[in-house]
Short mmCIF file of C-alpha atoms in Angstrom, two decimals:
data_model
loop_
_atom_site.label_atom_id
_atom_site.label_comp_id
_atom_site.label_asym_id
_atom_site.label_seq_id
_atom_site.Cartn_x
_atom_site.Cartn_y
_atom_site.Cartn_z
CA MET A 263 -18.49 -78.72 -17.41
CA THR A 264 -15.86 -76.65 -19.08
CA MET A 265 -13.58 -74.28 -17.28
CA LEU A 266 -15.11 -71.08 -18.70
CA PRO A 267 -18.76 -71.71 -17.68
CA LEU A 268 -17.51 -72.75 -14.25
CA ALA A 269 -15.62 -69.49 -14.05
CA HIS A 270 -18.77 -67.61 -14.98
CA LEU A 271 -20.74 -69.31 -12.22
CA SER A 272 -18.03 -68.86 -9.60
CA LEU A 273 -17.50 -65.23 -10.44
CA PHE A 274 -21.22 -64.57 -10.29
CA CYS A 275 -21.57 -66.23 -6.87
CA LEU A 276 -18.65 -64.33 -5.44
CA LEU A 277 -20.14 -61.06 -6.61
CA LEU A 278 -23.66 -61.57 -5.24
CA HIS A 279 -22.75 -59.90 -1.95
CA VAL A 280 -21.07 -56.97 -3.70
CA ALA A 281 -24.04 -56.49 -6.01
CA ALA A 282 -26.47 -56.62 -3.10
CA VAL A 283 -24.86 -53.75 -1.22
CA ASP A 284 -23.94 -51.61 -4.25
CA ASP A 285 -26.77 -49.52 -5.74
CA GLY A 286 -24.74 -48.96 -8.90
CA ASP A 287 -24.60 -45.17 -8.57
CA ASP A 288 -20.85 -45.12 -8.04
CA PHE A 289 -19.37 -47.83 -10.26
CA ALA A 290 -15.84 -46.60 -9.67
CA ASN A 291 -15.86 -46.70 -5.87
CA ASP A 292 -13.08 -48.94 -4.51
CA LEU A 293 -13.21 -51.22 -7.58
CA PHE A 294 -9.79 -52.70 -7.22
CA THR A 295 -10.54 -53.78 -3.63
CA ASP A 296 -13.86 -55.36 -4.64
CA LEU A 297 -12.24 -57.46 -7.36
CA SER A 298 -9.11 -58.55 -5.51
CA PRO A 299 -10.54 -61.97 -4.43
CA LEU A 300 -11.60 -62.73 -8.01
CA LEU A 301 -8.17 -61.92 -9.36
CA ALA A 302 -6.57 -64.03 -6.65
CA LEU A 303 -8.72 -67.05 -7.59
CA PHE A 304 -8.75 -66.84 -11.37
CA GLY A 305 -6.09 -64.33 -12.44
CA GLU A 306 -6.21 -61.65 -15.14
CA ARG A 307 -6.36 -64.08 -18.06
CA VAL A 308 -9.68 -65.67 -17.08
CA THR A 309 -11.13 -62.29 -16.11
CA THR A 310 -10.05 -60.79 -19.43
CA GLN A 311 -11.59 -63.68 -21.37
CA PHE A 312 -14.76 -63.32 -19.37
CA MET A 313 -15.00 -59.60 -20.09
CA SER A 314 -14.42 -60.05 -23.81
CA GLN A 315 -17.51 -62.33 -23.97
CA SER A 316 -19.74 -60.33 -21.63
CA ILE A 317 -23.38 -60.28 -22.63
CA GLY A 318 -25.50 -61.16 -19.59
CA LEU A 319 -26.69 -59.65 -16.30
CA ALA A 320 -23.83 -61.12 -14.32
CA ASP A 321 -21.41 -59.73 -16.88
CA CYS A 322 -22.90 -56.24 -16.55
CA ILE A 323 -22.50 -56.38 -12.77
CA ILE A 324 -18.86 -57.42 -13.07
CA LEU A 325 -18.03 -54.98 -15.82
CA ALA A 326 -19.70 -52.14 -13.96
CA MET A 327 -17.06 -52.58 -11.27
CA ALA A 328 -14.04 -53.73 -13.22
CA PRO A 329 -11.56 -51.18 -14.63
CA LEU A 330 -8.39 -53.15 -13.89
CA GLY A 331 -5.84 -50.90 -15.50
CA ILE A 332 -5.91 -52.74 -18.85
CA VAL A 333 -7.09 -50.61 -21.78
CA THR A 334 -8.71 -53.54 -23.62
CA ILE A 335 -10.70 -54.46 -20.52
CA ILE A 336 -11.79 -50.85 -20.03
CA ILE A 337 -13.07 -50.71 -23.61
CA SER A 338 -15.07 -53.90 -23.09
CA ALA A 339 -16.44 -52.61 -19.80
CA ILE A 340 -17.54 -49.35 -21.36
CA ARG A 341 -19.30 -51.12 -24.20
CA VAL A 342 -21.41 -52.99 -21.64
CA GLY A 343 -21.67 -50.40 -18.87
CA GLY A 344 -22.28 -47.48 -21.21
CA PRO A 345 -21.87 -43.74 -20.49
CA ALA A 346 -22.56 -44.10 -16.76
CA LEU A 347 -19.59 -46.39 -16.29
CA MET A 348 -17.28 -44.20 -18.34
CA LYS A 349 -18.36 -41.18 -16.33
CA ALA A 350 -17.62 -43.02 -13.09
CA ILE A 351 -14.20 -44.13 -14.30
CA ILE A 352 -13.21 -40.66 -15.49
CA GLY A 353 -14.60 -39.04 -12.35
CA ARG A 354 -12.52 -41.28 -10.14
CA ALA A 355 -9.43 -40.73 -12.28
CA ILE A 356 -9.74 -36.96 -11.91
CA GLU A 357 -10.48 -37.13 -8.20
CA ASN A 358 -7.94 -39.74 -7.10
CA LEU A 359 -5.47 -40.07 -9.99
CA SER A 360 -5.51 -43.85 -9.35
CA ALA A 361 -3.38 -45.97 -11.67
CA ALA A 362 -6.20 -48.23 -12.86
CA GLU A 363 -8.64 -45.52 -13.87
CA ILE A 364 -6.11 -43.01 -15.18
CA GLU A 365 -5.54 -45.21 -18.24
CA ILE A 366 -8.90 -44.16 -19.65
CA MET A 367 -7.75 -40.54 -19.34
CA SER A 368 -4.37 -41.07 -20.96
CA SER A 369 -5.36 -43.63 -23.58
CA THR A 370 -5.03 -42.55 -27.21
CA SER A 371 -7.05 -45.58 -28.34
CA LYS A 372 -9.32 -44.66 -31.20
CA GLU A 373 -12.08 -46.87 -29.76
CA VAL A 374 -12.02 -45.07 -26.43
CA CYS A 375 -12.10 -41.66 -28.11
CA GLU A 376 -14.98 -42.69 -30.36
CA LEU A 377 -16.92 -43.83 -27.31
CA TRP A 378 -16.29 -40.46 -25.68
CA ASN A 379 -17.40 -38.62 -28.78
CA GLY A 380 -20.48 -40.73 -29.31
CA LYS A 381 -21.87 -40.65 -25.79
CA THR A 382 -21.58 -36.91 -24.97
CA ILE A 383 -20.28 -37.81 -21.53
CA GLU A 384 -19.66 -34.98 -19.06
CA VAL A 385 -17.79 -35.14 -15.76
CA ASN A 386 -18.10 -32.24 -13.33
CA GLY A 387 -19.66 -30.14 -16.07
CA ARG A 388 -16.82 -30.80 -18.51
CA ALA A 389 -17.08 -32.54 -21.87
CA PRO A 390 -14.51 -35.15 -23.00
CA ILE A 391 -12.47 -32.57 -24.88
CA HIS A 392 -12.07 -30.52 -21.68
CA LEU A 393 -10.84 -33.64 -19.90
CA ALA A 394 -8.41 -34.37 -22.70
CA VAL A 395 -6.98 -30.87 -22.41
CA MET A 396 -6.61 -31.24 -18.66
CA ALA A 397 -4.76 -34.53 -19.19
CA LYS A 398 -2.65 -32.89 -21.96
CA GLN A 399 -3.50 -35.65 -24.44
CA GLN A 400 -2.76 -34.38 -27.94
CA GLY A 401 -3.81 -37.62 -29.66
CA VAL A 402 -7.19 -37.59 -27.97
CA LEU A 403 -7.81 -34.00 -29.04
CA ASP A 404 -7.44 -34.90 -32.71
CA LEU A 405 -10.29 -37.42 -32.34
CA LEU A 406 -12.49 -35.01 -30.36
CA ALA A 407 -12.22 -32.10 -32.80
CA ARG A 408 -15.95 -31.76 -33.31
CA ASP A 409 -16.28 -30.51 -29.71
CA VAL A 410 -13.51 -27.95 -30.11
CA ASP A 411 -15.67 -25.13 -28.69
CA ALA A 412 -17.51 -27.15 -26.03
CA ARG A 413 -18.37 -25.18 -22.88
CA ASP A 414 -17.89 -26.27 -19.28
CA SER A 415 -19.79 -25.08 -16.21
CA ARG A 416 -17.87 -21.78 -16.25
CA GLU A 417 -18.51 -21.25 -19.96
CA GLN A 418 -14.84 -21.91 -20.68
CA THR A 419 -13.81 -23.63 -23.89
CA PRO A 420 -10.89 -26.05 -24.29
CA LEU A 421 -8.83 -23.09 -25.53
CA HIS A 422 -9.35 -21.32 -22.20
CA LEU A 423 -8.18 -24.47 -20.42
CA THR A 424 -5.02 -24.83 -22.48
CA ILE A 425 -3.99 -21.37 -21.28
CA GLY A 426 -4.56 -22.50 -17.71
CA GLN A 427 -2.43 -25.58 -18.44
CA ASP A 428 0.28 -23.41 -20.05
CA SER A 429 0.48 -25.83 -22.97
CA THR A 430 1.64 -24.11 -26.15
CA ILE A 431 1.39 -27.37 -28.12
CA LEU A 432 -2.27 -27.88 -27.22
CA THR A 433 -3.06 -24.20 -27.81
CA GLU A 434 -1.57 -24.42 -31.28
CA LEU A 435 -3.44 -27.68 -31.96
CA LEU A 436 -6.82 -26.30 -30.89
CA LEU A 437 -6.34 -23.21 -33.04
CA ARG A 438 -5.48 -25.48 -35.97
CA LEU A 439 -8.67 -27.47 -35.31
CA GLY A 440 -10.69 -24.26 -35.59
CA ALA A 441 -11.22 -23.23 -31.96
CA SER A 442 -12.88 -19.83 -31.51
CA VAL A 443 -10.04 -17.51 -30.57
CA ASP A 444 -12.35 -14.88 -29.01
CA ALA A 445 -14.68 -17.20 -27.08
CA LYS A 446 -15.79 -15.56 -23.82
CA ASP A 447 -16.29 -17.30 -20.48
CA TRP A 448 -18.74 -16.47 -17.68
CA ILE A 449 -17.02 -13.13 -16.97
CA ASN A 450 -16.46 -12.33 -20.65
CA GLN A 451 -12.76 -13.14 -20.55
CA THR A 452 -11.21 -14.46 -23.74
CA PRO A 453 -8.22 -16.82 -23.89
CA LEU A 454 -6.09 -13.71 -24.53
CA HIS A 455 -7.24 -12.21 -21.22
CA LEU A 456 -6.02 -15.34 -19.43
CA ALA A 457 -2.71 -15.48 -21.28
CA THR A 458 -1.88 -11.83 -20.57
CA THR A 459 -2.82 -12.20 -16.91
CA ARG A 460 0.04 -14.69 -16.49
CA GLY A 461 2.58 -13.28 -18.92
CA LEU A 462 2.42 -16.34 -21.22
CA ASN A 463 4.03 -14.69 -24.20
CA ASP A 464 4.18 -17.79 -26.41
CA ALA A 465 0.42 -18.23 -26.03
CA VAL A 466 -0.11 -14.48 -26.56
CA LYS A 467 1.80 -14.68 -29.84
CA LEU A 468 -0.25 -17.66 -31.04
CA LEU A 469 -3.54 -15.97 -30.17
CA ILE A 470 -2.53 -12.71 -31.84
CA GLN A 471 -1.45 -14.62 -34.95
CA ALA A 472 -4.92 -16.21 -34.93
CA LYS A 473 -6.43 -12.68 -35.05
CA ALA A 474 -7.54 -12.49 -31.42
CA ASP A 475 -9.27 -9.24 -30.45
CA VAL A 476 -6.60 -7.38 -28.46
CA ASN A 477 -9.20 -4.87 -27.24
CA ALA A 478 -11.80 -7.37 -25.97
CA GLU A 479 -13.43 -6.21 -22.73
CA ASP A 480 -14.51 -8.37 -19.79
CA THR A 481 -17.30 -7.68 -17.29
CA GLU A 482 -15.02 -5.38 -15.24
CA ARG A 483 -14.03 -3.32 -18.31
CA GLN A 484 -10.56 -4.87 -18.23
CA LYS A 485 -8.79 -5.47 -21.52
CA PRO A 486 -5.78 -7.68 -22.20
CA LEU A 487 -3.44 -4.67 -21.95
CA HIS A 488 -4.69 -3.91 -18.43
CA ASN A 489 -3.91 -7.50 -17.43
CA ALA A 490 -0.47 -7.40 -19.04
CA VAL A 491 0.44 -4.18 -17.24
CA LYS A 492 -0.71 -5.61 -13.90
CA TRP A 493 1.57 -8.60 -14.51
CA GLY A 494 4.41 -6.19 -15.25
CA ASP A 495 5.82 -8.01 -18.28
CA GLU A 496 7.19 -5.49 -20.75
CA GLY A 497 7.31 -8.16 -23.47
CA THR A 498 3.59 -8.90 -23.18
CA VAL A 499 2.77 -5.19 -23.24
CA ARG A 500 4.89 -4.72 -26.37
CA LEU A 501 3.17 -7.64 -28.14
CA LEU A 502 -0.27 -6.16 -27.48
CA ILE A 503 0.69 -2.63 -28.48
CA ASP A 504 2.26 -3.86 -31.71
CA ALA A 505 -0.97 -5.76 -32.40
CA GLY A 506 -3.05 -2.60 -32.06
CA ALA A 507 -4.06 -2.49 -28.39
CA GLU A 508 -5.47 0.88 -27.29
CA VAL A 509 -2.95 2.38 -24.86
CA ASP A 510 -5.23 5.02 -23.29
CA VAL A 511 -8.23 2.77 -22.73
CA LYS A 512 -9.93 3.09 -19.33
CA GLY A 513 -10.77 0.00 -17.32
CA GLN A 514 -12.16 -0.62 -13.85
CA PHE A 515 -12.37 2.60 -11.78
CA ASP A 516 -11.36 4.51 -14.95
CA GLN A 517 -7.77 3.32 -14.64
CA THR A 518 -5.63 3.40 -17.74
CA PRO A 519 -2.69 1.03 -18.30
CA LEU A 520 -0.37 3.91 -17.35
CA HIS A 521 -2.13 4.33 -14.02
CA LEU A 522 -1.70 0.65 -13.26
CA ALA A 523 1.97 0.67 -14.20
CA ALA A 524 2.73 3.76 -12.12
CA GLU A 525 0.76 2.42 -9.17
CA ARG A 526 2.82 -0.78 -9.13
CA GLY A 527 6.15 0.87 -9.80
CA TYR A 528 6.84 -0.87 -13.12
CA SER A 529 9.24 1.75 -14.47
CA ASP A 530 10.06 -0.12 -17.70
CA VAL A 531 6.38 -0.48 -18.55
CA VAL A 532 5.77 3.19 -17.66
CA ARG A 533 8.50 4.31 -20.06
CA LEU A 534 7.17 2.01 -22.76
CA LEU A 535 3.67 3.44 -22.44
CA ILE A 536 4.98 7.00 -22.42
CA ASP A 537 6.92 6.24 -25.60
CA GLU A 538 3.57 5.30 -27.11
CA LYS A 539 2.34 8.87 -26.38
CA VAL A 540 -0.16 7.90 -23.70
CA ASP A 541 -2.03 10.66 -21.88
CA VAL A 542 0.14 11.16 -18.80
CA ASN A 543 -2.40 13.59 -17.31
CA ALA A 544 -5.27 11.10 -17.18
CA ARG A 545 -6.73 11.36 -13.68
CA ASP A 546 -6.45 8.59 -11.12
CA TRP A 547 -4.81 7.41 -7.85
CA GLY A 548 -1.23 6.87 -8.95
CA GLU A 549 0.86 6.04 -5.85
CA MET A 550 4.12 5.86 -7.77
CA VAL A 551 3.98 9.34 -9.31
CA GLU A 552 7.72 9.67 -8.86
CA LEU A 553 8.04 7.65 -12.05
CA LEU A 554 6.00 10.20 -13.99
CA VAL A 555 7.08 13.59 -12.66
CA ASN A 556 10.14 13.77 -14.84
CA VAL A 557 8.09 13.25 -18.01
CA GLY A 558 5.72 16.14 -17.33
CA VAL A 559 2.86 14.48 -15.49
CA ASP A 560 0.41 16.81 -13.74
CA VAL A 561 1.14 16.02 -10.08
CA ASN A 562 -1.97 17.94 -9.02
CA ALA A 563 -4.40 15.92 -11.13
CA VAL A 564 -7.47 14.91 -9.12
CA CYS A 565 -9.06 11.47 -9.03
CA GLU A 566 -12.74 11.72 -9.92
CA GLU A 567 -13.82 9.02 -7.45
CA HIS A 568 -12.50 10.44 -4.15
CA GLY A 569 -10.94 13.74 -5.19
CA HIS A 570 -7.47 12.56 -4.22
CA THR A 571 -4.32 13.95 -5.73
CA ALA A 572 -1.18 11.87 -5.95
CA MET A 573 0.07 13.69 -2.83
CA HIS A 574 -2.85 12.35 -0.79
CA HIS A 575 -1.75 8.82 -1.69
CA VAL A 576 1.91 9.55 -1.10
CA ALA A 577 1.01 10.86 2.37
CA LYS A 578 -1.05 7.74 3.13
CA LYS A 579 1.85 5.50 2.18
CA GLY A 580 4.50 7.57 3.94
CA MET A 581 6.57 7.80 0.75
CA ALA A 582 8.87 10.66 1.74
CA ASP A 583 11.22 10.18 -1.21
CA VAL A 584 8.33 10.51 -3.68
CA ALA A 585 6.93 13.53 -1.82
CA SER A 586 10.32 15.21 -2.07
CA VAL A 587 10.36 14.81 -5.87
CA MET A 588 6.81 16.11 -6.18
CA LEU A 589 7.31 19.12 -3.91
CA ALA A 590 10.42 20.09 -5.85
CA LYS A 591 8.18 20.35 -8.92
CA ASP A 592 5.00 21.87 -7.44
CA ARG A 593 3.78 22.66 -3.90
CA LYS A 594 0.16 23.42 -4.72
CA SER A 595 -0.94 19.88 -3.87
CA LEU A 596 -0.39 20.62 -0.15
CA LYS A 597 -3.41 22.93 -0.23
CA ILE A 598 -5.78 20.73 -2.29
CA LYS A 599 -8.57 19.08 -0.29
CA ASP A 600 -10.20 15.83 -1.35
CA LYS A 601 -13.96 15.20 -1.39
CA SER A 602 -13.87 14.48 2.35
CA GLY A 603 -12.29 17.86 3.05
CA ASN A 604 -8.89 16.42 3.92
CA LEU A 605 -5.51 17.84 2.97
CA PRO A 606 -2.54 15.53 2.38
CA VAL A 607 -1.22 16.39 5.86
CA HIS A 608 -4.33 14.86 7.43
CA TYR A 609 -3.33 11.41 6.17
CA LEU A 610 -0.07 11.35 8.14
CA ASP A 611 -0.79 8.93 10.96
CA SER A 612 2.34 7.33 12.43
CA PRO A 613 5.89 8.07 13.63
CA ALA A 614 7.04 6.97 10.18
CA SER A 615 5.34 10.12 8.88
CA GLU A 616 7.47 12.51 10.97
CA VAL A 617 9.83 13.22 8.08
CA MET A 618 6.93 13.97 5.76
CA PHE A 619 5.28 16.30 8.30
CA SER A 620 8.48 18.32 8.61
CA MET A 621 8.79 18.33 4.82
CA PHE A 622 5.22 19.60 4.38
CA VAL A 623 5.70 22.39 6.93
CA ALA A 624 9.02 23.43 5.37
CA ALA A 625 7.30 23.59 1.97
CA GLY A 626 4.68 26.01 3.29
CA GLY A 627 2.02 23.64 4.58
CA ASP A 628 -0.13 24.70 7.53
CA LYS A 629 0.69 22.49 10.53
CA ASP A 630 -2.62 23.46 12.16
CA ALA A 631 -4.79 23.03 9.06
CA THR A 632 -8.30 21.74 9.77
CA ASP A 633 -10.42 19.20 7.92
CA SER A 634 -14.15 19.46 7.17
CA CYS A 635 -14.92 18.70 10.84
CA GLY A 636 -12.60 21.42 12.11
CA ARG A 637 -10.03 18.88 13.30
CA THR A 638 -6.29 19.35 13.04
CA LEU A 639 -3.85 16.49 12.61
CA ILE A 640 -3.35 16.16 16.37
CA HIS A 641 -7.13 15.92 16.82
CA ARG A 642 -7.28 13.08 14.29
CA ILE A 643 -4.41 11.12 15.84
CA SER A 644 -5.81 11.46 19.38
CA ARG A 645 -9.30 10.53 18.25
CA GLY A 646 -8.14 7.46 16.31
CA GLY A 647 -5.94 6.06 19.05
CA GLY A 648 -3.62 3.15 18.37
CA SER A 649 -0.20 2.08 19.60
CA ASN A 650 1.59 4.91 17.78
CA ALA A 651 -0.71 7.76 18.82
CA THR A 652 1.27 8.88 21.88
CA GLU A 653 4.63 8.93 20.14
CA PHE A 654 3.39 10.79 17.07
CA ASP A 655 1.29 13.29 19.05
CA MET A 656 4.25 14.16 21.26
CA PHE A 657 6.30 14.72 18.12
CA LEU A 658 3.62 17.13 16.90
CA VAL A 659 3.66 18.94 20.24
CA ARG A 660 7.43 19.39 19.94
CA GLN A 661 6.86 20.83 16.46
CA GLY A 662 4.70 23.55 18.00
CA VAL A 663 1.22 22.54 16.82
CA ARG A 664 -1.63 24.12 18.76
CA VAL A 665 -3.17 21.74 21.29
CA ASP A 666 -5.85 24.16 22.50
CA LEU A 667 -7.86 24.31 19.27
CA ARG A 668 -11.40 22.94 19.35
CA ASP A 669 -13.14 21.19 16.47
CA LYS A 670 -16.71 21.86 15.33
CA GLU A 671 -18.02 19.68 18.15
CA GLY A 672 -16.09 21.73 20.70
CA HIS A 673 -13.47 19.08 21.52
CA THR A 674 -9.71 19.46 21.95
CA ALA A 675 -7.17 16.75 21.21
CA GLU A 676 -6.97 16.10 24.96
CA ASP A 677 -10.73 15.47 25.10
CA TYR A 678 -10.41 12.70 22.54
CA ALA A 679 -7.38 11.17 24.25
CA ARG A 680 -9.27 11.06 27.58
CA ARG A 681 -11.87 8.77 26.02
CA LEU A 682 -9.34 6.00 25.44
CA PRO A 683 -7.80 4.33 28.51
CA GLU A 684 -4.61 3.44 26.64
CA LEU A 685 -4.06 7.15 25.87
CA LYS A 686 -4.23 8.38 29.47
CA ASP A 687 -0.53 9.31 29.48
CA LEU A 688 -1.00 11.17 26.21
CA ALA A 689 -3.98 13.06 27.62
CA ASP A 690 -1.89 14.12 30.61
CA CYS A 691 0.91 15.31 28.31
CA LEU A 692 -1.55 17.28 26.19
CA ARG A 693 -2.98 18.86 29.33
CA GLU A 694 0.52 19.93 30.42
CA ALA A 695 1.23 21.30 26.95
CA MET A 696 -1.99 23.33 27.02
CA GLU A 697 -1.10 24.77 30.42
CA ARG A 698 2.40 25.69 29.25
CA ASN A 699 0.99 27.38 26.18
CA ARG A 700 -1.55 29.23 28.31
CA ASP A 701 1.19 30.45 30.66
CA GLU A 702 3.32 31.56 27.73
CA GLN A 703 0.37 33.35 26.20
CA THR A 704 -0.34 35.10 29.51
CA ARG A 705 3.28 36.22 29.87
CA HIS A 706 3.27 37.38 26.26
CA GLU A 707 0.11 39.42 26.78
CA GLN A 708 1.46 40.88 30.03
CA GLY A 709 4.68 41.81 28.28
CA GLU A 710 2.80 43.57 25.52
CA GLY A 711 0.72 45.42 28.13
CA GLU A 712 3.77 46.67 29.99
CA GLU A 713 5.38 47.79 26.75
CA SER A 714 2.22 49.66 25.78
CA GLY A 715 2.16 51.40 29.20
CA HIS A 716 5.74 52.61 28.79
CA GLU A 717 4.89 54.06 25.41
CA GLN A 718 1.92 55.96 26.85
CA ARG A 719 4.14 57.57 29.51
#
């Protein structure tokens, strides 16, 4: 008996136990461990020879479990095991990045690539060309060109994935192979959307050169320029504008690129957009209006969604420096109510807002102004509670706000404070303040009465 048939028989016997417990569904599970006794007995040379001559049932069992990290062996195994084996090998390579299986991912062998192309193998919803992009294998891509616009489970093409990989070389190659530059994924985002979201200017340039639609819209009405402005990269914004992007286009919540730039405080982008003659009076919730006041923005513009002016937002954020700039230009915003019936002063809610409260009052604001429920600021703070309520309410008392006013439900600020155990001290202070005010009012009325009596005499 020759050595090779004996090797066949021995290998088959040693694998009977493995074959009995393995249903074949996961060919790539712990392969190296399963084959270690065979390698120890016969070595790689005998195993390689055996694989190169594989034609029988025993051979299929062995080859279904035998990617040993040698490209020639993998090719032989795939020819016998078919698409299921290749899928298992690639799946394990992606999941574990093990040395043996990763060779199938990184191989530029023409035979391997042709097998991929011919079997339409998918792993985790991705075709071979997607896997090649993820492994950044330029040579493999050349051989997989016919699948250049293949879709994965998220409707993304290889061109979408190259943006995610930040690979300019692969992006350029896919475009040269004829990839659709405006392909849309499951949320209608094109590769240009993805590139502008991350400020990948080299990719943006390549896509624009390939005639990408710079005004493509995704499911949330966002266009590449919106994404670029959110990222804050002036270079990306300039590339899109030069390519014909619409600068006044409205996206989600009717926000324009200028709104987004002002909201995030990107002064360079704001100036760039203004230079492009954008509509600086487009309505929205710009928190960073300080950047726009000096170029003639309407600081009293009202947001259509909630009826907020910029001053409402500035009050919410406690941005005293911005409020100062706005009030120096126009004080009308202090008297504009939003759709909930609230003035800017009603959004002051912490000790950090003390400066802004004083600023509002000095600019002509009513310190006892009521909202749609008849509540003043001190009502709102007492009703809301919180760790800062006592400190801020006592500040308001020192500023002379009225603590005796009742809202439309007939409650005073003290009534609301009494409901919260943690505000007991505040409630007591408000009670004392009410009594002092009542005494002062009584003395004032008595004084007026005495003065009137003297006049009558």
